Coordinates of C-alpha atoms in Angstrom, one line a residue:
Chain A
X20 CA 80.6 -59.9 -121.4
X21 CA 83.8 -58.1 -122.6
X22 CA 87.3 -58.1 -121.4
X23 CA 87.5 -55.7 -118.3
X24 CA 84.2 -57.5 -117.0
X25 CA 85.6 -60.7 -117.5
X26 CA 89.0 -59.8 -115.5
X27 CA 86.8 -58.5 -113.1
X28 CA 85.2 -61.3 -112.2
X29 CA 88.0 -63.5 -112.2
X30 CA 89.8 -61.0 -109.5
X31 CA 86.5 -61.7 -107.5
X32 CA 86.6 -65.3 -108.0
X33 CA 90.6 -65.2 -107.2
X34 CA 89.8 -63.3 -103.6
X35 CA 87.5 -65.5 -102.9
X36 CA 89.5 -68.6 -103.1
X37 CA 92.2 -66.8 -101.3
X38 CA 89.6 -65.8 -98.7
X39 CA 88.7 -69.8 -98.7
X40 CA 92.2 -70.8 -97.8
X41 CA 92.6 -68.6 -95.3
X42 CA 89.6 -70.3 -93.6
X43 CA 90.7 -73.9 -94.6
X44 CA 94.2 -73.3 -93.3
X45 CA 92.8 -71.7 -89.7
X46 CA 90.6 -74.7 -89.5
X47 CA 93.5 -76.9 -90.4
X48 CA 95.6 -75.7 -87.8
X49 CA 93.1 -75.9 -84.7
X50 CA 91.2 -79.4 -86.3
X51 CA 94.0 -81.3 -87.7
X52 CA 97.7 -80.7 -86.9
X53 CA 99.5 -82.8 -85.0
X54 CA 101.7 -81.0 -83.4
X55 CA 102.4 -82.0 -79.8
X56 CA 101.9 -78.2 -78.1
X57 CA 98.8 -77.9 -80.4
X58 CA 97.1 -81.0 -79.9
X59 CA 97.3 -80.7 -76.3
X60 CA 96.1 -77.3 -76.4
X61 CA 92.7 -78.0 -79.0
X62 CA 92.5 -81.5 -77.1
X63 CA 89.0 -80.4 -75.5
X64 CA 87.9 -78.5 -78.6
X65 CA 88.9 -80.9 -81.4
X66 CA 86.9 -83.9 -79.3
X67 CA 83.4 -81.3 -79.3
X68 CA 83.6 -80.4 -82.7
X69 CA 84.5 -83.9 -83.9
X70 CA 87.8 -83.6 -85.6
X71 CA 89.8 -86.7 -85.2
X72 CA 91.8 -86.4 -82.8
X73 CA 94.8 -88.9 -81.5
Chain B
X4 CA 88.2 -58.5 -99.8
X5 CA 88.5 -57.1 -96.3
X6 CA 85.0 -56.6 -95.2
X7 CA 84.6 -60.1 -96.3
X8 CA 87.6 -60.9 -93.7
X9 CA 86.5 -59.1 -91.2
X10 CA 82.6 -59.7 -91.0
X11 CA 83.8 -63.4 -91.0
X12 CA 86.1 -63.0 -88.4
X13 CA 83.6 -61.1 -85.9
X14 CA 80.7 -63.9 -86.6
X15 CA 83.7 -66.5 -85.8
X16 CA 84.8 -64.7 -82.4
X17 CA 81.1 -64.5 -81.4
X18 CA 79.8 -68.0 -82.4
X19 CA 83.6 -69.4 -81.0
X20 CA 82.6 -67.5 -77.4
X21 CA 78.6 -69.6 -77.5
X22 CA 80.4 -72.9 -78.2
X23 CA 83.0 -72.2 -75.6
X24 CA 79.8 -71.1 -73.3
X25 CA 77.9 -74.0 -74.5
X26 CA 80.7 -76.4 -74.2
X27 CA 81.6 -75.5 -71.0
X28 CA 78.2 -76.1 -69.4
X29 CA 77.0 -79.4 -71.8
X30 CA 80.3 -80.8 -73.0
X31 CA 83.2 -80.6 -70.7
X32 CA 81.7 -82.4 -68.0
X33 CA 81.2 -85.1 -70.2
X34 CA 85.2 -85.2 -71.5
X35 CA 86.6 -83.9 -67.5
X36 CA 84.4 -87.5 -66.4
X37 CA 85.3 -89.7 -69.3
X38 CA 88.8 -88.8 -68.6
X39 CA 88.7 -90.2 -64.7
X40 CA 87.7 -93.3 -66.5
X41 CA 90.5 -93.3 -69.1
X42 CA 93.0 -92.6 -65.9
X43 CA 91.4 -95.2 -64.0
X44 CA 90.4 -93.2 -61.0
X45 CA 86.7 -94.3 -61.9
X46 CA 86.3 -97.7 -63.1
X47 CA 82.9 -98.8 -65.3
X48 CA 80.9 -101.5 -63.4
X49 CA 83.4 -101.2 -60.6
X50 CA 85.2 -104.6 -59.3
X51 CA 84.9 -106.4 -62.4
X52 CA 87.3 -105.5 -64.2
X53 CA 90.6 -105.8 -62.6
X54 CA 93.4 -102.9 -62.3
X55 CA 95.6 -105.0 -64.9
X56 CA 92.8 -105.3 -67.9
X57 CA 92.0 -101.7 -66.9
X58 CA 95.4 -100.7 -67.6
X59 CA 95.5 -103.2 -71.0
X60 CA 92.4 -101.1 -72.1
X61 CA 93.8 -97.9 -71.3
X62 CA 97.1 -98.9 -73.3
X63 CA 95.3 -100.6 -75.9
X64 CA 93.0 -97.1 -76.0
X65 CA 96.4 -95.5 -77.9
X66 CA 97.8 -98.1 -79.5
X67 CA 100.5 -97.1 -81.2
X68 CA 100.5 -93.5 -80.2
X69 CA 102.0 -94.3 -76.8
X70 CA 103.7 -96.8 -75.4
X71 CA 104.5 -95.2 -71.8
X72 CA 102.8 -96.6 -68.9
X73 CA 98.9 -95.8 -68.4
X74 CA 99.4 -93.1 -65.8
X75 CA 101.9 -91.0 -67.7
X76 CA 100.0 -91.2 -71.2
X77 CA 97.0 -89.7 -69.1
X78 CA 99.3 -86.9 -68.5
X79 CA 100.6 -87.1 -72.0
X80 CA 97.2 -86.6 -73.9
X81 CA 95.8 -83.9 -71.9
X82 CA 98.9 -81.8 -71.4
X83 CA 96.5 -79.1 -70.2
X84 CA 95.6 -81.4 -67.2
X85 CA 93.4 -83.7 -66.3
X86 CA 91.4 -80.9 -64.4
X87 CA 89.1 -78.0 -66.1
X88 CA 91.1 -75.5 -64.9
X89 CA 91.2 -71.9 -65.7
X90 CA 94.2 -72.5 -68.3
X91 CA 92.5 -75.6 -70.2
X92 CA 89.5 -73.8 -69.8
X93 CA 91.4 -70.7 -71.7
X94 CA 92.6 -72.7 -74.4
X95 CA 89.4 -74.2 -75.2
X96 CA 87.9 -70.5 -75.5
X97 CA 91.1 -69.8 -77.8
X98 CA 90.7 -72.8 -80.3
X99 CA 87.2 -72.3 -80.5
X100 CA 87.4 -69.2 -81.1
X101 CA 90.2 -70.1 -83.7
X102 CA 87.7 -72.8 -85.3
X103 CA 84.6 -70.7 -86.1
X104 CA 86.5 -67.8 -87.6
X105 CA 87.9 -70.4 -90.0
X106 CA 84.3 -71.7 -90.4
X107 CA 83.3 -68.4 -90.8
X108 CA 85.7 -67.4 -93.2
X109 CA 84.9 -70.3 -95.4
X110 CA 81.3 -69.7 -95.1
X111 CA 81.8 -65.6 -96.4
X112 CA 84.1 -66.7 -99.6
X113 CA 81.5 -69.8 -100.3
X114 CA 78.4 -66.7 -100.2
X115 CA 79.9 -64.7 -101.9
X116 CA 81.0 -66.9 -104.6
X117 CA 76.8 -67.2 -104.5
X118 CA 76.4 -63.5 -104.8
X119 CA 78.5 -63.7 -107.7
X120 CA 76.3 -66.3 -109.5
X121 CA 73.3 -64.4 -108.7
X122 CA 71.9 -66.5 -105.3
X123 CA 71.2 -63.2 -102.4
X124 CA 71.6 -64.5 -98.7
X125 CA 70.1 -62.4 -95.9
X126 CA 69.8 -63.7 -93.0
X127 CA 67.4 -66.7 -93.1
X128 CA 69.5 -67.7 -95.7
X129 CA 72.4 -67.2 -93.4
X130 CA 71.4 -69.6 -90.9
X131 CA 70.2 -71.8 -93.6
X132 CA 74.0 -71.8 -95.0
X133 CA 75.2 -72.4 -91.2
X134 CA 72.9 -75.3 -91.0
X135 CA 74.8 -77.2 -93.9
X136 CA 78.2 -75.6 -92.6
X137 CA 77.2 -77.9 -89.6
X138 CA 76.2 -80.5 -91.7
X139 CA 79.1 -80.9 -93.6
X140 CA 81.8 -80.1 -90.9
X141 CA 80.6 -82.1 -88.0
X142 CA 76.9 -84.0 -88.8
X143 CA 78.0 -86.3 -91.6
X144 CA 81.5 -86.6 -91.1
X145 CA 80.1 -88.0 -87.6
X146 CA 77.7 -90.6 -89.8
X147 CA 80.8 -92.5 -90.0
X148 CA 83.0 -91.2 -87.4
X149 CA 81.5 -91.0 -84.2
X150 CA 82.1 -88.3 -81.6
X151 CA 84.7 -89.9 -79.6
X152 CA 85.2 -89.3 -75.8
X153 CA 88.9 -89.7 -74.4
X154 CA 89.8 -93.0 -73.8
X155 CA 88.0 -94.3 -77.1
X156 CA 90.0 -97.1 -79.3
X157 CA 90.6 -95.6 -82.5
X158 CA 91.9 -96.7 -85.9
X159 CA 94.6 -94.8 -87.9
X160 CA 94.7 -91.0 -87.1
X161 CA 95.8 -90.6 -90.6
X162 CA 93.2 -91.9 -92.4
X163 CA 90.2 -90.8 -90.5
X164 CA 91.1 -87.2 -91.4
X165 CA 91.2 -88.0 -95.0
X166 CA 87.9 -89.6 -94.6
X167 CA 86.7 -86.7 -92.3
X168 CA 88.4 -84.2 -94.9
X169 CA 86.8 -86.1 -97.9
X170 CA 83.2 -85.7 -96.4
X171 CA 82.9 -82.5 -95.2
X172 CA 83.9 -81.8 -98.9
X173 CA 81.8 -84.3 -100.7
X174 CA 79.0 -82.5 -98.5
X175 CA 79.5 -78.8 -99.5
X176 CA 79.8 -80.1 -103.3
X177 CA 77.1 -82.7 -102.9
X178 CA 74.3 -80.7 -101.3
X179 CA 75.3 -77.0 -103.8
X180 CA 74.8 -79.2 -106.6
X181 CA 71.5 -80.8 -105.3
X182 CA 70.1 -77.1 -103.7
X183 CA 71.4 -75.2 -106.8
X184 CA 71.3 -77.4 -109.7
X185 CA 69.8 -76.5 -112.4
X186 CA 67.8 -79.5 -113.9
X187 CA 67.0 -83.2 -112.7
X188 CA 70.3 -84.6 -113.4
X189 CA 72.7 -82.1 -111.5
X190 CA 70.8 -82.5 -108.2
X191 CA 70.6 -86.3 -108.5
X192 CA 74.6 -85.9 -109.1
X193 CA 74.5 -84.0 -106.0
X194 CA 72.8 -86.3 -103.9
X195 CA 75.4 -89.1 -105.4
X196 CA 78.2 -87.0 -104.6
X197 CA 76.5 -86.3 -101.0
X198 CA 76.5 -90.1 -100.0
X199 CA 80.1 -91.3 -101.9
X200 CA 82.4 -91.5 -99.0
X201 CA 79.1 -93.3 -96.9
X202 CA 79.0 -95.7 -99.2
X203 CA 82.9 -95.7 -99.5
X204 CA 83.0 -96.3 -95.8
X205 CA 84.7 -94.7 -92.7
X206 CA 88.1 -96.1 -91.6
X207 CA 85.9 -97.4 -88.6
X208 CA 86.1 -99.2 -85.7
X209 CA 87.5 -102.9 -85.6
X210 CA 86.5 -103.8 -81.8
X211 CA 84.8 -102.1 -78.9
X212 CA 86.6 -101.0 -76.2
X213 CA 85.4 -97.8 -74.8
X214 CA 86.2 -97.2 -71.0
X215 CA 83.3 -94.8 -70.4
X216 CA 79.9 -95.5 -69.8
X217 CA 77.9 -95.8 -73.1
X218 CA 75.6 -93.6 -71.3
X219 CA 78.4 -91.3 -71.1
X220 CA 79.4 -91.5 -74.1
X221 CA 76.1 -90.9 -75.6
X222 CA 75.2 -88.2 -73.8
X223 CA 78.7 -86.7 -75.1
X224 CA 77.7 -87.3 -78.8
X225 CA 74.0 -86.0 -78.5
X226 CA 75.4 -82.6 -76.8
X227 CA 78.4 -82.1 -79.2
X228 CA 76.3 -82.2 -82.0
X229 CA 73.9 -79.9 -80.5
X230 CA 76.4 -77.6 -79.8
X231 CA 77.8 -77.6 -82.8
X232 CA 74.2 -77.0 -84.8
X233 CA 73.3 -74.3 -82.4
X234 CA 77.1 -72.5 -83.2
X235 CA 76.3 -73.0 -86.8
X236 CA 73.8 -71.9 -87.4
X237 CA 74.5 -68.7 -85.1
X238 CA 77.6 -68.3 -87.6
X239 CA 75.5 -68.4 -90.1
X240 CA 73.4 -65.6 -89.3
X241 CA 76.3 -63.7 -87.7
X242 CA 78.5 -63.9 -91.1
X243 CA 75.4 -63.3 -93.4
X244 CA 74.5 -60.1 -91.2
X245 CA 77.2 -59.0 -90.7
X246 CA 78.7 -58.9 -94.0
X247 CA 76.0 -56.9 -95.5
X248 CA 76.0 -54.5 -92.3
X249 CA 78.1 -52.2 -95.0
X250 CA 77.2 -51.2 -98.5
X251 CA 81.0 -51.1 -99.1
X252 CA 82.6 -54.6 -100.0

């Protein structure tokens, strides 16, 4: 494996786990913040899809 | 980078629409009921429990979330009403919506890290993938937390979402490792990884003081986690199809 193939892949690998926290942070915000606007909006959702919720 | 995004985010707003179907005919019923009883406008083996230890379970229900008086903090937790009205009804199609795309989007960047070790997903696998998304995201963090209907006594917010957190990624490590691994001892790691935060334990329960029906309140877990494999695995297929629709990536 030489140089440009091994930047390449770490570019792939550094997308993908920006790609990853995009996901984590979406599911984050309707699963687990706290906020009071928020929770009273996911309320329903977060008790189907087994998040903790209040 | 973008394809990735946007496959994900389709498969997300199509699986989010089935669960919101899905929930709206098998779930809500369950949470728009168990909420009369949480209010105290239905009352679990009616006449004997009296209105003041109905209104000490209620209380006792949010601990130290709330300390207003029963009928308010029914207001309080269910801002969007206590009714399934078109608005809460909205809202639930919005954040589910909200939660698969995330799911999805997790789901694309964890096949394509796959891709780039050298493991193809079509759409069998797809589905297969969806099936442990479920697992990890909603099956075995339910193992120790159980789906709880409103009105359930719970312990510390806080540290059920760590444990929650903990498990859904102790699940996604546990079972790459066991599916993946190359050799005996990386998929026996796996499966020891897999049951850590079981045999750590779940910040569980310390009494029982559920207002609903257990009937109820089964019937609520048994449909959530339907729902929730059914969406899944839907995802699954959705993200894995979808993101190969194009030869460009």
């Amino acid at each position: 494996m030489n140089l440009t193939q091994t930047s390449a892949r770490s570019t792939v690998l550094a997308q993908t786990l920006f790609v990853a926290l995009v996901g984590l942070t979406l599911v984050f915000a309707a699963g687990f913040a706290q906020s009071h606007a928020l929770h009273d909006a996911a309320h329903d959702m977060r008790h189907s899809t087994g998040f903790p919720c209040h | 980078m973008r394809h990735m995004l946007s496959s994900a985010v389709f498969a997300g707003f199509a699986a989010g629409l089935l669960c919101a179907l899905l929930q709206y005919l098998l779930v809500q019923p369950n949470i728009v009921l168990a909420e009369r009883y949480e209010a105290g406008e239905l009352v679990h083996f009616q006449g004997i429990a009296s209105p003041e230890e109905r209104a000490a379970t209620s209380h006792a229900a949010h601990g130290a979330h709330d300390t207003a008086a029963p009928v308010e903090e029914a207001g309080h937790d269910h801002g969007a009403g206590a009714e399934a009205g078109a608005y809460r009804q909205a809202l639930t199609v919005l954040f589910a919506v909200l939660t698969y795309c995330g799911y999805g989007i997790v789901l694309v960047a964890g096949m394509n890290l796959a891709e780039q070790v050298g493991i193809k997903i079509g759409l069998s696998q797809g589905i297969l993938w969806g099936l442990v998304g479920f697992m990890a995201f909603q099956m075995m963090p339910a193992l120790g937390l159980q789906p709880d209907l409103p009105g359930t006594p719970t312990t510390d917010l806080y540290a059920r979402q760590i444990w929650w957190a903990a498990t859904a990624a102790a699940t996604v490590a546990g079972l790459w490792f066991a599916a993946y691994g190359t050799g005996l001892w990386q998929r026996a790691a796996g499966i020891v990884v897999l049951t850590a935060p079981h045999i750590w334990g779940a910040p569980g329960l310390s009494s029982f003081g559920g207002i609903a029906p257990p009937e109820l309140a089964a019937s609520f877990a048994a449909r959530s986690l339907a729902v929730g494999m059914i969406t899944w695995a839907a995802l699954g297929g959705l993200v894995a199809t979808l993101w190969h629709s194009e030869p460009a990536k």
